[in-house]
Coordinates of C-alpha atoms in Angstrom, one line a residue:
M1 CA -24.9 -35.5 -131.6
Y2 CA -23.6 -38.8 -132.6
V3 CA -23.4 -42.4 -131.4
N4 CA -20.8 -45.0 -131.9
P5 CA -22.3 -48.5 -132.0
D6 CA -18.8 -50.0 -131.9
L7 CA -18.2 -48.8 -128.4
D8 CA -18.7 -51.1 -125.4
K9 CA -20.9 -48.3 -123.9
P10 CA -24.6 -48.7 -124.6
I11 CA -26.1 -46.2 -127.1
F12 CA -28.7 -44.9 -124.5
I13 CA -25.8 -44.0 -122.2
Q14 CA -23.9 -42.3 -125.0
I15 CA -27.1 -40.2 -125.7
A16 CA -27.5 -39.4 -122.0
E17 CA -23.9 -38.3 -121.7
Q18 CA -24.1 -36.1 -124.8
L19 CA -27.3 -34.4 -123.7
E20 CA -25.8 -33.9 -120.2
D21 CA -22.7 -32.3 -121.8
S22 CA -24.8 -30.1 -124.0
I23 CA -26.7 -28.9 -120.9
F24 CA -23.5 -28.4 -118.9
T25 CA -21.8 -26.4 -121.7
G26 CA -24.9 -24.2 -122.3
T27 CA -26.1 -25.6 -125.6
F28 CA -29.4 -26.2 -123.8
P29 CA -29.8 -23.6 -121.1
E30 CA -31.9 -24.3 -118.0
E31 CA -35.7 -24.1 -118.5
T32 CA -35.4 -24.6 -122.2
K33 CA -36.7 -27.4 -124.3
I34 CA -34.4 -30.1 -125.6
P35 CA -34.9 -31.9 -128.9
S36 CA -37.7 -34.6 -128.8
T37 CA -37.0 -38.3 -128.7
N38 CA -38.3 -38.5 -132.3
E39 CA -36.0 -35.6 -133.5
I40 CA -32.9 -37.3 -132.0
S41 CA -33.9 -40.7 -133.2
V42 CA -34.3 -39.4 -136.8
L43 CA -31.0 -37.5 -136.5
L44 CA -29.1 -40.5 -135.3
N45 CA -31.1 -43.1 -137.2
I46 CA -31.9 -45.1 -134.0
N47 CA -34.9 -46.3 -132.2
P48 CA -36.9 -43.6 -130.3
H49 CA -37.1 -46.0 -127.3
T50 CA -33.3 -46.0 -127.1
V51 CA -33.3 -42.2 -127.0
L52 CA -36.1 -42.2 -124.4
K53 CA -34.1 -44.6 -122.2
G54 CA -31.1 -42.2 -122.3
M55 CA -33.4 -39.2 -121.5
N56 CA -34.9 -41.1 -118.6
L57 CA -31.5 -41.4 -117.0
L58 CA -31.4 -37.6 -116.9
V59 CA -34.9 -37.5 -115.6
D60 CA -33.9 -39.8 -112.8
E61 CA -30.9 -37.5 -112.0
D62 CA -33.3 -34.5 -111.9
V63 CA -31.5 -32.9 -114.9
I64 CA -34.4 -32.8 -117.2
Y65 CA -38.2 -33.1 -116.8
K66 CA -41.3 -33.6 -118.9
R67 CA -43.9 -31.0 -119.5
R68 CA -47.0 -32.9 -120.5
G69 CA -47.7 -32.4 -124.1
L70 CA -44.8 -30.0 -124.6
G71 CA -41.7 -32.2 -124.3
M72 CA -38.6 -32.4 -122.2
Y73 CA -37.0 -29.4 -120.6
V74 CA -33.8 -28.7 -118.7
R75 CA -34.5 -28.4 -115.0
E76 CA -33.5 -25.3 -113.1
G77 CA -30.2 -26.1 -111.2
A78 CA -29.3 -28.8 -113.7
V79 CA -25.9 -27.3 -114.4
E80 CA -24.9 -27.3 -110.7
R81 CA -26.2 -30.9 -110.3
I82 CA -24.0 -32.0 -113.3
R83 CA -21.0 -30.1 -111.9
R84 CA -21.3 -31.8 -108.5
K85 CA -21.7 -35.2 -110.2
R86 CA -18.6 -34.6 -112.4
Q87 CA -16.6 -33.3 -109.5
G88 CA -17.4 -36.5 -107.6
Q89 CA -16.3 -38.6 -110.5
F90 CA -13.2 -36.6 -111.2
F91 CA -11.0 -38.3 -108.6
S92 CA -11.8 -41.9 -109.5
Q93 CA -11.7 -41.3 -113.2
Y94 CA -8.6 -39.1 -113.5
V95 CA -6.7 -38.4 -110.4
A96 CA -6.4 -41.9 -109.0
S97 CA -5.3 -43.4 -112.3
M98 CA -2.7 -40.6 -112.8
I99 CA -1.3 -41.2 -109.3
R100 CA -1.1 -45.0 -110.0
E101 CA 0.9 -44.3 -113.2
A102 CA 3.2 -41.8 -111.4
V103 CA 4.0 -44.4 -108.8
K104 CA 4.8 -46.9 -111.5
L105 CA 7.1 -44.3 -113.1
E106 CA 8.7 -43.8 -109.7
M107 CA 7.8 -40.1 -109.7
S108 CA 7.9 -38.2 -106.5
K109 CA 4.8 -36.2 -105.3
E110 CA 6.7 -33.0 -106.0
E111 CA 7.5 -34.1 -109.6
L112 CA 3.8 -34.9 -110.2
M113 CA 2.7 -31.6 -108.6
R114 CA 5.1 -29.7 -110.9
L115 CA 3.6 -31.5 -114.0
I116 CA 0.1 -30.7 -112.8
E117 CA 1.0 -27.1 -112.2
R118 CA 2.6 -26.8 -115.6
G119 CA -0.4 -28.4 -117.3
Y120 CA -2.8 -26.1 -115.4
E121 CA -0.8 -23.0 -116.4
D122 CA -0.7 -24.1 -120.0
E123 CA -4.4 -24.7 -120.1
C124 CA -5.3 -21.4 -118.3
N125 CA -2.8 -19.3 -120.2
P126 CA -2.5 -20.7 -123.7
D127 CA -0.9 -17.5 -125.2
Q128 CA 2.1 -17.6 -122.8

């Protein structure tokens, strides 16, 4: 984990996003313990309250939960909740801006679709 204090994005959000990504990619499987606020704060040399604020975002999204006296754990079903959230954000963050740029470049829908298909094939079949 790392934080970049030079970003416009608050540190607690950076922490929440990195923890979420670690859960989504399987670094922290469902029903396993995640590092404590103190462990993360020491690792990143930041205030534990900042870490807790980021973790509380994930608690609010029902991705992690607290076991009294034991720490924070990844909730069962967290990966699917994260997947649904990210799919919902995908259009607004990526597709809409790509279409706006294609329109500026006077690309046809067919040209854009060919580029997407080429990129998808390259990503799914890197050895070809």
